[in-house]
Amino acid sequence: MNAPLLAHDATLLLVDDEENILKSLRRLLRQEPYEILMADGAGQALQLLEAHRVDLVISDARMPGMDGASLLSEVQQRWPECMRILLTGHADIGTTIKAINQGQIFRYISKPWDDDELRLIIRQALAFQHSERERQRLERLTHEQNQHLQELNTTLEQRVRSRTAELQQTADMLDMAYEELKRSYVTATEVFSSLVNLRIPRDKQSNGAVIALVRAYAEQHGLGEASSRDLAMAAALYNVGKLTWSDSLLNSPADLLYKHERERYRQYPVLGESLLMSLEPLQDAARLIRHHQERWDGGGFPDRLKGEAIPLGARLLKLAVDFIELQCGLVLERKLNRDEALLLVQKYSGKLYDPQLCESFIELCTTLAPDLTLADPSILVLDTRRLMPDMRLARDLRADNGTLLLNEGKQLTQALINKLITFEESEGAQYTLFVRSPDPTGAPLQETIR
């Protein structure tokens, strides 16, 4: 640490090519507590500066060889802490500006000078120098203290990190154990699902297909591990509330149930939830089971939730359950094929199903089964009133009771379209046809699709 600069510590260098000026300055400063060095030119001054620590240079402006402004500029570059004062005996504006700009002098003084003013200026220059050195000392001290504090903080941070790592390791082990427990619950639910299937004929067992669908959707849309797990468990156990049903009720299509049987049917989601709520890892899945028969338009059960008030997982579960159960004959009296089931799901988008979710679900099913009619962009799905002559059927058309009305590849005429509309009205039905548009080039149309 540097001690404060005292007055008698200051060393002054007086530079002038006129000896009488140097003597006058020396006499002026005789009573001042300074060490005085003198030089008769810039060359001698630079030699003294190299040999001694000089605090203040007072230089004449006009000197042979290197003038005062150039000397002070050199001093500023090589000894920037040394204070600089210029003496000028003439009104030399150029030299003064040069000294100010290049030498960055503290002051310039005109000859002849006022003795008291000169002594005061020297004291002010040395006081400024002292304050500047003190500022730099304090900055260095602050930097050292900050560096020491930073080292302490680094040590403390390292200790905190080490302790945090230990705690995190313990927490990770607990999380792993908990996740393993949750995975074991997923496995257990699939075992329970197989027990449910023991009560159901093989062609009506829907759980496995529903599980596969919701898992595929969750993976494709990045729903996250927790959501995927809850959906898989809900898909495995969505019909656990049906275990108390009789075999006849268990195998009856939902649309054929009446009175107390329909009322009992409408309670199975609530019963399924109540059976699972006592198991904490299954509570979120149980909530999805409770609401998987709600409808987008609010007409579902058990709570008549509407729109986005229905949990997202429950909306997806309903799509998967309906799509699979339509093919198993658990909804309508007649089993639908995949195309028909997918078309019916599409038809009730915005009524039974979340329209945006329904769109992505249909896209998923089409991707998983590329042989579906809906995957072929050349095939149109139209009602009877949108049909046009020369279109060809891309699939058999059957009545609601399964009777074949028109076979695949049949070319439509206006008369045939009119008969279809009349028959549809007489039966109170609504038919949807898979057709291919007429080829505008006249090329033969394909008779079959795959």
CSV table of C-alpha atoms in Angstrom, one decimal:
chain,number,residue,atom,x,y,z
A,1,MET,CA,0.0,0.0,0.0
A,2,ASN,CA,1.4,3.4,-1.0
A,3,ALA,CA,1.6,6.2,1.6
A,4,PRO,CA,0.0,9.5,0.8
A,5,LEU,CA,2.2,12.0,-1.0
A,6,LEU,CA,3.5,14.7,1.4
A,7,ALA,CA,4.6,18.1,0.2
A,8,HIS,CA,8.4,17.5,0.9
A,9,ASP,CA,8.1,14.3,-1.2
A,10,ALA,CA,7.5,16.2,-4.4
A,11,THR,CA,10.2,16.5,-6.9
A,12,LEU,CA,10.0,19.4,-9.5
A,13,LEU,CA,11.9,19.6,-12.8
A,14,LEU,CA,12.4,23.1,-14.2
A,15,VAL,CA,13.2,23.3,-17.9
A,16,ASP,CA,14.3,26.5,-19.7
A,17,ASP,CA,17.1,27.4,-22.1
A,18,GLU,CA,17.6,30.8,-20.2
A,19,GLU,CA,19.7,30.4,-17.1
A,20,ASN,CA,18.2,33.5,-15.4
A,21,ILE,CA,14.7,32.1,-15.7
A,22,LEU,CA,15.8,28.9,-14.0
A,23,LYS,CA,17.5,30.8,-11.2
A,24,SER,CA,14.4,33.0,-10.8
A,25,LEU,CA,12.2,29.9,-10.5
A,26,ARG,CA,14.6,28.3,-8.0
A,27,ARG,CA,14.6,31.4,-5.8
A,28,LEU,CA,10.8,31.5,-6.0
A,29,LEU,CA,10.6,27.9,-4.7
A,30,ARG,CA,13.5,28.1,-2.2
A,31,GLN,CA,11.2,28.2,0.8
A,32,GLU,CA,8.9,25.5,-0.6
A,33,PRO,CA,9.4,21.9,0.6
A,34,TYR,CA,10.3,20.6,-2.9
A,35,GLU,CA,13.3,18.9,-4.3
A,36,ILE,CA,14.3,21.0,-7.4
A,37,LEU,CA,15.9,19.6,-10.5
A,38,MET,CA,16.9,21.9,-13.4
A,39,ALA,CA,17.5,21.3,-17.1
A,40,ASP,CA,18.5,23.8,-19.9
A,41,GLY,CA,16.8,21.9,-22.6
A,42,ALA,CA,14.5,19.0,-23.6
A,43,GLY,CA,17.4,16.5,-23.9
A,44,GLN,CA,18.8,17.1,-20.4
A,45,ALA,CA,15.2,17.0,-19.1
A,46,LEU,CA,14.5,13.6,-20.5
A,47,GLN,CA,17.7,12.3,-19.0
A,48,LEU,CA,16.7,13.5,-15.6
A,49,LEU,CA,13.3,12.1,-15.9
A,50,GLU,CA,14.8,8.7,-16.7
A,51,ALA,CA,17.1,8.9,-13.6
A,52,HIS,CA,14.7,10.4,-11.1
A,53,ARG,CA,11.1,10.1,-10.0
A,54,VAL,CA,9.7,13.5,-11.0
A,55,ASP,CA,6.2,14.7,-9.8
A,56,LEU,CA,5.9,17.9,-11.8
A,57,VAL,CA,7.6,19.4,-14.9
A,58,ILE,CA,7.5,23.2,-15.5
A,59,SER,CA,8.8,23.8,-19.1
A,60,ASP,CA,9.3,26.9,-21.2
A,61,ALA,CA,7.4,26.9,-24.5
A,62,ARG,CA,10.1,28.2,-26.8
A,63,MET,CA,13.4,26.2,-26.6
A,64,PRO,CA,15.9,25.3,-29.3
A,65,GLY,CA,15.5,21.8,-30.7
A,66,MET,CA,12.5,20.2,-29.0
A,67,ASP,CA,10.1,22.9,-27.9
A,68,GLY,CA,8.1,22.8,-24.6
A,69,ALA,CA,4.9,21.4,-26.1
A,70,SER,CA,6.8,18.5,-27.7
A,71,LEU,CA,8.7,17.8,-24.4
A,72,LEU,CA,5.5,17.7,-22.4
A,73,SER,CA,3.8,15.5,-25.0
A,74,GLU,CA,6.8,13.1,-24.6
A,75,VAL,CA,6.5,13.2,-20.8
A,76,GLN,CA,2.7,12.5,-21.0
A,77,GLN,CA,3.3,9.4,-23.1
A,78,ARG,CA,6.2,8.0,-21.0
A,79,TRP,CA,5.4,9.3,-17.5
A,80,PRO,CA,1.6,10.0,-17.6
A,81,GLU,CA,1.4,10.4,-13.8
A,82,CYS,CA,3.9,13.3,-13.9
A,83,MET,CA,2.1,16.7,-13.8
A,84,ARG,CA,2.9,19.2,-16.6
A,85,ILE,CA,2.9,23.1,-16.6
A,86,LEU,CA,3.8,25.2,-19.7
A,87,LEU,CA,5.5,28.6,-19.4
A,88,THR,CA,5.0,30.9,-22.4
A,89,GLY,CA,6.6,34.2,-22.9
A,90,HIS,CA,4.8,35.2,-26.1
A,91,ALA,CA,1.2,34.9,-27.3
A,92,ASP,CA,2.0,31.7,-29.2
A,93,ILE,CA,-1.5,30.1,-29.6
A,94,GLY,CA,-0.3,27.2,-31.7
A,95,THR,CA,2.3,26.1,-29.2
A,96,THR,CA,-0.2,26.4,-26.3
A,97,ILE,CA,-2.9,24.4,-28.2
A,98,LYS,CA,-0.3,21.7,-29.0
A,99,ALA,CA,0.7,21.5,-25.3
A,100,ILE,CA,-2.9,21.2,-24.3
A,101,ASN,CA,-3.9,18.7,-26.9
A,102,GLN,CA,-0.8,16.5,-27.0
A,103,GLY,CA,0.9,17.1,-23.6
A,104,GLN,CA,-2.4,17.3,-21.7
A,105,ILE,CA,-0.9,20.0,-19.5
A,106,PHE,CA,-2.4,20.9,-16.1
A,107,ARG,CA,-2.1,24.6,-16.7
A,108,TYR,CA,-0.1,27.1,-18.9
A,109,ILE,CA,1.3,30.3,-17.4
A,110,SER,CA,2.3,33.5,-19.2
A,111,LYS,CA,5.6,35.2,-18.5
A,112,PRO,CA,6.2,37.3,-16.5
A,113,TRP,CA,4.3,35.2,-13.9
A,114,ASP,CA,2.8,36.2,-10.6
A,115,ASP,CA,4.9,34.5,-7.8
A,116,ASP,CA,1.9,33.8,-5.6
A,117,GLU,CA,-0.2,32.5,-8.4
A,118,LEU,CA,2.6,30.2,-9.6
A,119,ARG,CA,3.1,28.8,-6.1
A,120,LEU,CA,-0.6,28.2,-5.8
A,121,ILE,CA,-0.8,26.5,-9.2
A,122,ILE,CA,2.1,24.2,-8.3
A,123,ARG,CA,0.3,23.3,-5.0
A,124,GLN,CA,-3.0,22.6,-6.9
A,125,ALA,CA,-1.2,20.4,-9.5
A,126,LEU,CA,0.5,18.4,-6.7
A,127,ALA,CA,-2.8,18.1,-4.8
A,128,PHE,CA,-4.6,16.9,-7.9
A,129,GLN,CA,-1.8,14.4,-8.5
A,130,HIS,CA,-2.1,13.2,-4.9
A,131,SER,CA,-5.9,12.7,-5.2
A,132,GLU,CA,-5.5,10.9,-8.5
A,133,ARG,CA,-2.9,8.6,-7.0
A,134,GLU,CA,-5.1,8.0,-4.0
A,135,ARG,CA,-8.0,7.2,-6.4
A,136,GLN,CA,-5.9,4.7,-8.2
A,137,ARG,CA,-4.7,3.2,-4.9
A,138,LEU,CA,-8.3,2.8,-3.8
A,139,GLU,CA,-9.3,1.3,-7.1
A,140,ARG,CA,-6.5,-1.3,-6.7
A,141,LEU,CA,-7.5,-2.0,-3.1
A,142,THR,CA,-11.2,-2.4,-4.2
A,143,HIS,CA,-10.1,-4.7,-7.0
A,144,GLU,CA,-8.0,-6.8,-4.6
A,145,GLN,CA,-10.9,-7.0,-2.1
A,146,ASN,CA,-13.4,-7.9,-4.8
A,147,GLN,CA,-11.0,-10.6,-6.1
A,148,HIS,CA,-10.7,-11.9,-2.5
A,149,LEU,CA,-14.5,-11.8,-2.1
A,150,GLN,CA,-14.9,-13.6,-5.4
A,151,GLU,CA,-12.5,-16.3,-4.2
A,152,LEU,CA,-14.6,-16.7,-1.0
A,153,ASN,CA,-17.8,-16.8,-3.0
A,154,THR,CA,-16.3,-19.4,-5.3
A,155,THR,CA,-15.4,-21.6,-2.3
A,156,LEU,CA,-18.8,-21.0,-0.8
A,157,GLU,CA,-20.5,-21.8,-4.2
A,158,GLN,CA,-18.5,-25.0,-4.4
A,159,ARG,CA,-19.6,-26.1,-1.0
A,160,VAL,CA,-23.2,-25.2,-1.8
A,161,ARG,CA,-23.0,-27.1,-5.1
A,162,SER,CA,-21.5,-30.1,-3.4
A,163,ARG,CA,-24.3,-30.1,-0.8
A,164,THR,CA,-26.9,-29.5,-3.5
A,165,ALA,CA,-25.5,-32.4,-5.5
A,166,GLU,CA,-25.8,-34.7,-2.5
A,167,LEU,CA,-29.4,-33.6,-2.0
A,168,GLN,CA,-30.2,-33.8,-5.7
A,169,GLN,CA,-28.8,-37.4,-5.8
A,170,THR,CA,-31.1,-38.3,-2.9
A,171,ALA,CA,-34.0,-36.7,-4.6
A,172,ASP,CA,-33.2,-38.4,-7.9
A,173,MET,CA,-33.1,-41.8,-6.2
A,174,LEU,CA,-36.5,-41.1,-4.6
A,175,ASP,CA,-37.9,-39.9,-8.0
A,176,MET,CA,-36.6,-43.1,-9.7
A,177,ALA,CA,-38.2,-45.2,-7.0
A,178,TYR,CA,-41.5,-43.3,-7.4
A,179,GLU,CA,-41.3,-43.5,-11.2
A,180,GLU,CA,-40.7,-47.2,-10.9
A,181,LEU,CA,-43.7,-47.5,-8.7
A,182,LYS,CA,-45.8,-45.7,-11.3
A,183,ARG,CA,-44.5,-48.0,-14.1
A,184,SER,CA,-45.4,-50.9,-12.0
A,185,TYR,CA,-48.9,-49.5,-11.7
A,186,VAL,CA,-49.1,-49.3,-15.5
A,187,THR,CA,-48.1,-52.9,-15.7
A,188,ALA,CA,-50.7,-53.8,-13.1
A,189,THR,CA,-53.5,-52.0,-14.9
A,190,GLU,CA,-52.8,-54.0,-18.1
A,191,VAL,CA,-53.0,-57.2,-16.0
A,192,PHE,CA,-56.3,-56.0,-14.6
A,193,SER,CA,-57.4,-55.2,-18.2
A,194,SER,CA,-56.8,-58.8,-19.2
A,195,LEU,CA,-58.9,-59.9,-16.3
A,196,VAL,CA,-61.7,-57.7,-17.5
A,197,ASN,CA,-61.4,-59.2,-21.0
A,198,LEU,CA,-62.1,-62.7,-19.5
A,199,ARG,CA,-65.7,-61.6,-19.2
A,200,ILE,CA,-65.9,-60.4,-22.8
A,201,PRO,CA,-65.9,-62.5,-26.1
A,202,ARG,CA,-62.6,-62.2,-28.0
A,203,ASP,CA,-64.2,-60.2,-30.9
A,204,LYS,CA,-65.5,-57.6,-28.4
A,205,GLN,CA,-62.3,-57.1,-26.4
A,206,SER,CA,-61.4,-53.5,-26.9
A,207,ASN,CA,-58.9,-52.5,-24.2
A,208,GLY,CA,-55.7,-53.6,-26.1
A,209,ALA,CA,-56.5,-51.6,-29.2
A,210,VAL,CA,-57.6,-48.5,-27.2
A,211,ILE,CA,-54.3,-48.7,-25.2
A,212,ALA,CA,-52.3,-48.9,-28.5
A,213,LEU,CA,-54.2,-45.9,-30.0
A,214,VAL,CA,-53.7,-43.5,-27.1
A,215,ARG,CA,-50.1,-44.5,-26.7
A,216,ALA,CA,-49.5,-43.8,-30.4
A,217,TYR,CA,-51.2,-40.5,-30.2
A,218,ALA,CA,-49.3,-39.5,-27.0
A,219,GLU,CA,-46.0,-40.4,-28.7
A,220,GLN,CA,-46.8,-38.6,-32.0
A,221,HIS,CA,-47.9,-35.4,-30.3
A,222,GLY,CA,-45.4,-35.4,-27.4
A,223,LEU,CA,-47.8,-35.4,-24.5
A,224,GLY,CA,-45.2,-36.2,-22.0
A,225,GLU,CA,-44.5,-39.2,-19.8
A,226,ALA,CA,-47.0,-38.4,-17.1
A,227,SER,CA,-49.9,-37.7,-19.5
A,228,SER,CA,-49.0,-40.8,-21.5
A,229,ARG,CA,-48.9,-43.0,-18.4
A,230,ASP,CA,-52.3,-41.7,-17.2
A,231,LEU,CA,-53.8,-42.2,-20.6
A,232,ALA,CA,-52.5,-45.8,-20.9
A,233,MET,CA,-53.8,-46.7,-17.4
A,234,ALA,CA,-57.2,-45.1,-18.2
A,235,ALA,CA,-57.4,-47.0,-21.5
A,236,ALA,CA,-56.6,-50.2,-19.8
A,237,LEU,CA,-59.3,-49.8,-17.1
A,238,TYR,CA,-61.9,-47.6,-18.7
A,239,ASN,CA,-64.5,-50.4,-18.6
A,240,VAL,CA,-63.6,-51.7,-15.1
A,241,GLY,CA,-66.9,-50.3,-14.0
A,242,LYS,CA,-68.7,-52.9,-16.2
A,243,LEU,CA,-67.4,-55.9,-14.2
A,244,THR,CA,-70.6,-56.1,-12.1
A,245,TRP,CA,-72.8,-56.3,-15.3
A,246,SER,CA,-74.4,-59.5,-16.5
A,247,ASP,CA,-73.0,-61.2,-19.6
A,248,SER,CA,-76.0,-60.1,-21.7
A,249,LEU,CA,-75.6,-56.5,-20.7
A,250,LEU,CA,-71.8,-56.7,-21.2
A,251,ASN,CA,-72.2,-57.9,-24.8
A,252,SER,CA,-75.1,-55.6,-25.8
A,253,PRO,CA,-74.5,-52.6,-28.1
A,254,ALA,CA,-75.0,-49.3,-26.2
A,255,ASP,CA,-77.6,-48.0,-28.7
A,256,LEU,CA,-79.9,-51.0,-28.0
A,257,LEU,CA,-80.1,-50.5,-24.2
A,258,TYR,CA,-83.4,-49.3,-22.7
A,259,LYS,CA,-84.6,-47.8,-19.4
A,260,HIS,CA,-82.8,-49.2,-16.3
A,261,GLU,CA,-80.1,-50.9,-18.5
A,262,ARG,CA,-79.2,-47.6,-20.1
A,263,GLU,CA,-79.2,-45.9,-16.7
A,264,ARG,CA,-76.8,-48.6,-15.4
A,265,TYR,CA,-74.7,-48.1,-18.5
A,266,ARG,CA,-74.4,-44.4,-17.9
A,267,GLN,CA,-73.1,-45.1,-14.4
A,268,TYR,CA,-70.1,-47.2,-15.4
A,269,PRO,CA,-67.6,-44.3,-15.7
A,270,VAL,CA,-68.5,-43.1,-12.1
A,271,LEU,CA,-68.2,-46.6,-10.8
A,272,GLY,CA,-64.8,-47.1,-12.5
A,273,GLU,CA,-63.5,-43.9,-11.0
A,274,SER,CA,-64.7,-44.9,-7.5
A,275,LEU,CA,-62.9,-48.3,-7.7
A,276,LEU,CA,-59.6,-46.6,-8.5
A,277,MET,CA,-59.6,-43.4,-6.4
A,278,SER,CA,-58.2,-45.1,-3.3
A,279,LEU,CA,-54.9,-45.8,-5.3
A,280,GLU,CA,-53.0,-42.5,-5.4
A,281,PRO,CA,-51.0,-43.2,-8.6
A,282,LEU,CA,-54.3,-44.0,-10.4
A,283,GLN,CA,-56.2,-40.9,-9.3
A,284,ASP,CA,-55.5,-38.9,-12.5
A,285,ALA,CA,-56.3,-41.9,-14.7
A,286,ALA,CA,-59.5,-42.4,-12.7
A,287,ARG,CA,-60.5,-38.8,-13.4
A,288,LEU,CA,-60.1,-39.4,-17.2
A,289,ILE,CA,-62.2,-42.6,-16.9
A,290,ARG,CA,-65.0,-40.6,-15.1
A,291,HIS,CA,-65.2,-38.1,-18.0
A,292,HIS,CA,-64.5,-40.2,-21.1
A,293,GLN,CA,-68.2,-40.3,-22.0
A,294,GLU,CA,-68.7,-36.5,-21.8
A,295,ARG,CA,-69.6,-34.9,-25.1
A,296,TRP,CA,-68.1,-31.8,-26.7
A,297,ASP,CA,-71.6,-30.3,-27.0
A,298,GLY,CA,-72.4,-30.9,-23.3
A,299,GLY,CA,-74.8,-33.8,-23.8
A,300,GLY,CA,-72.6,-36.5,-22.3
A,301,PHE,CA,-72.5,-38.1,-18.9
A,302,PRO,CA,-72.0,-38.3,-16.0
A,303,ASP,CA,-71.4,-34.5,-15.4
A,304,ARG,CA,-72.5,-33.0,-18.7
A,305,LEU,CA,-69.2,-31.2,-19.1
A,306,LYS,CA,-68.9,-29.2,-22.3
A,307,GLY,CA,-66.0,-28.2,-24.6
A,308,GLU,CA,-62.6,-27.6,-23.0
A,309,ALA,CA,-64.1,-28.2,-19.5
A,310,ILE,CA,-63.7,-31.9,-20.4
A,311,PRO,CA,-60.1,-33.0,-19.6
A,312,LEU,CA,-58.0,-33.3,-22.7
A,313,GLY,CA,-57.1,-36.9,-21.9
A,314,ALA,CA,-60.8,-37.8,-21.5
A,315,ARG,CA,-61.6,-36.2,-24.9
A,316,LEU,CA,-58.9,-38.3,-26.5
A,317,LEU,CA,-60.0,-41.5,-24.6
A,318,LYS,CA,-63.5,-41.0,-25.9
A,319,LEU,CA,-62.3,-40.8,-29.5
A,320,ALA,CA,-60.2,-44.0,-29.1
A,321,VAL,CA,-63.0,-45.9,-27.2
A,322,ASP,CA,-65.7,-45.0,-29.7
A,323,PHE,CA,-63.5,-45.8,-32.7
A,324,ILE,CA,-62.6,-49.2,-31.4
A,325,GLU,CA,-66.0,-50.1,-29.9
A,326,LEU,CA,-67.8,-49.2,-33.2
A,327,GLN,CA,-65.7,-51.9,-34.8
A,328,CYS,CA,-66.4,-54.4,-32.0
A,329,GLY,CA,-70.2,-54.0,-32.2
A,330,LEU,CA,-70.4,-52.4,-28.7
A,331,VAL,CA,-72.1,-49.2,-29.9
A,332,LEU,CA,-74.3,-50.1,-32.9
A,333,GLU,CA,-76.0,-53.4,-33.7
A,334,ARG,CA,-73.8,-53.8,-36.7
A,335,LYS,CA,-70.0,-53.8,-36.6
A,336,LEU,CA,-68.4,-51.1,-38.7
A,337,ASN,CA,-65.2,-51.6,-40.6
A,338,ARG,CA,-62.3,-49.1,-39.9
A,339,ASP,CA,-63.3,-46.8,-42.7
A,340,GLU,CA,-66.9,-46.6,-41.6
A,341,ALA,CA,-65.9,-46.1,-37.9
A,342,LEU,CA,-63.5,-43.4,-38.9
A,343,LEU,CA,-66.1,-41.7,-41.1
A,344,LEU,CA,-68.6,-41.8,-38.3
A,345,VAL,CA,-66.1,-40.2,-35.9
A,346,GLN,CA,-65.5,-37.5,-38.4
A,347,LYS,CA,-69.2,-36.9,-38.9
A,348,TYR,CA,-69.7,-36.2,-35.2
A,349,SER,CA,-66.7,-33.8,-34.9
A,350,GLY,CA,-67.9,-30.8,-33.0
A,351,LYS,CA,-70.8,-32.6,-31.5
A,352,LEU,CA,-69.5,-35.6,-29.6
A,353,TYR,CA,-65.8,-34.8,-30.1
A,354,ASP,CA,-63.4,-32.0,-29.8
A,355,PRO,CA,-63.1,-30.9,-33.5
A,356,GLN,CA,-59.4,-30.0,-33.4
A,357,LEU,CA,-58.5,-33.2,-31.5
A,358,CYS,CA,-60.7,-35.2,-33.8
A,359,GLU,CA,-58.9,-34.0,-36.9
A,360,SER,CA,-55.5,-35.0,-35.5
A,361,PHE,CA,-56.9,-38.3,-34.3
A,362,ILE,CA,-58.2,-39.1,-37.8
A,363,GLU,CA,-54.8,-38.2,-39.2
A,364,LEU,CA,-53.2,-40.6,-36.7
A,365,CYS,CA,-55.5,-43.4,-37.6
A,366,THR,CA,-54.9,-42.8,-41.3
A,367,THR,CA,-51.2,-42.9,-40.7
A,368,LEU,CA,-51.3,-46.1,-38.7
A,369,ALA,CA,-53.5,-47.8,-41.4
A,370,PRO,CA,-52.4,-46.5,-44.8
A,371,ASP,CA,-54.8,-48.8,-46.6
A,372,LEU,CA,-57.7,-46.8,-45.3
A,373,THR,CA,-59.9,-45.2,-47.9
A,374,LEU,CA,-59.4,-41.9,-46.3
A,375,ALA,CA,-55.7,-42.1,-47.0
A,376,ASP,CA,-56.3,-42.0,-50.7
A,377,PRO,CA,-56.7,-38.4,-51.8
A,378,SER,CA,-58.5,-39.5,-55.1
A,379,ILE,CA,-61.5,-40.9,-53.1
A,380,LEU,CA,-64.3,-38.6,-52.1
A,381,VAL,CA,-66.6,-39.2,-49.1
A,382,LEU,CA,-70.0,-37.8,-50.1
A,383,ASP,CA,-73.7,-38.0,-49.1
A,384,THR,CA,-76.3,-38.9,-51.7
A,385,ARG,CA,-77.2,-35.4,-52.6
A,386,ARG,CA,-73.7,-34.5,-53.6
A,387,LEU,CA,-73.2,-37.4,-55.9
A,388,MET,CA,-72.7,-36.8,-59.7
A,389,PRO,CA,-73.3,-39.1,-62.7
A,390,ASP,CA,-70.2,-41.1,-63.9
A,391,MET,CA,-68.8,-41.3,-60.4
A,392,ARG,CA,-67.7,-44.9,-59.4
A,393,LEU,CA,-68.1,-46.5,-56.0
A,394,ALA,CA,-64.8,-47.1,-54.3
A,395,ARG,CA,-66.5,-49.3,-51.6
A,396,ASP,CA,-69.6,-51.5,-51.3
A,397,LEU,CA,-72.6,-49.5,-50.1
A,398,ARG,CA,-74.6,-51.4,-47.5
A,399,ALA,CA,-77.9,-50.5,-45.7
A,400,ASP,CA,-77.9,-50.1,-42.0
A,401,ASN,CA,-79.0,-53.7,-41.6
A,402,GLY,CA,-76.0,-54.9,-43.6
A,403,THR,CA,-77.8,-55.5,-46.9
A,404,LEU,CA,-75.6,-54.9,-50.0
A,405,LEU,CA,-77.2,-52.0,-52.0
A,406,LEU,CA,-74.4,-51.3,-54.6
A,407,ASN,CA,-71.2,-53.1,-55.1
A,408,GLU,CA,-67.7,-51.6,-55.4
A,409,GLY,CA,-66.9,-50.3,-58.9
A,410,LYS,CA,-70.5,-49.5,-59.8
A,411,GLN,CA,-70.8,-46.5,-62.1
A,412,LEU,CA,-73.5,-44.0,-61.0
A,413,THR,CA,-76.1,-42.6,-63.3
A,414,GLN,CA,-78.6,-39.8,-62.5
A,415,ALA,CA,-81.4,-42.3,-62.3
A,416,LEU,CA,-79.5,-44.5,-59.8
A,417,ILE,CA,-78.7,-41.4,-57.7
A,418,ASN,CA,-82.4,-40.5,-57.6
A,419,LYS,CA,-83.3,-44.0,-56.5
A,420,LEU,CA,-80.7,-43.9,-53.7
A,421,ILE,CA,-82.2,-40.6,-52.5
A,422,THR,CA,-85.7,-42.0,-52.6
A,423,PHE,CA,-84.7,-45.2,-50.8
A,424,GLU,CA,-82.8,-43.2,-48.2
A,425,GLU,CA,-85.9,-41.0,-47.4
A,426,SER,CA,-88.2,-44.1,-47.2
A,427,GLU,CA,-85.9,-45.8,-44.8
A,428,GLY,CA,-85.2,-42.7,-42.7
A,429,ALA,CA,-81.5,-43.4,-43.2
A,430,GLN,CA,-78.6,-41.3,-44.3
A,431,TYR,CA,-76.0,-43.0,-46.5
A,432,THR,CA,-72.4,-41.9,-47.1
A,433,LEU,CA,-70.6,-43.2,-50.2
A,434,PHE,CA,-66.9,-43.6,-51.0
A,435,VAL,CA,-66.6,-42.6,-54.7
A,436,ARG,CA,-64.0,-41.7,-57.3
A,437,SER,CA,-64.6,-38.7,-59.5
A,438,PRO,CA,-64.8,-39.1,-63.3
A,439,ASP,CA,-61.4,-38.8,-64.9
A,440,PRO,CA,-61.5,-35.6,-67.1
A,441,THR,CA,-58.9,-37.2,-69.5
A,442,GLY,CA,-61.3,-40.1,-70.3
A,443,ALA,CA,-58.8,-42.7,-69.0
A,444,PRO,CA,-60.3,-45.8,-67.4
A,445,LEU,CA,-61.0,-45.4,-63.7
A,446,GLN,CA,-59.6,-48.0,-61.3
A,447,GLU,CA,-62.3,-50.5,-60.3
A,448,THR,CA,-60.9,-51.3,-56.9
A,449,ILE,CA,-59.0,-49.6,-54.1
A,450,ARG,CA,-56.6,-51.0,-51.6
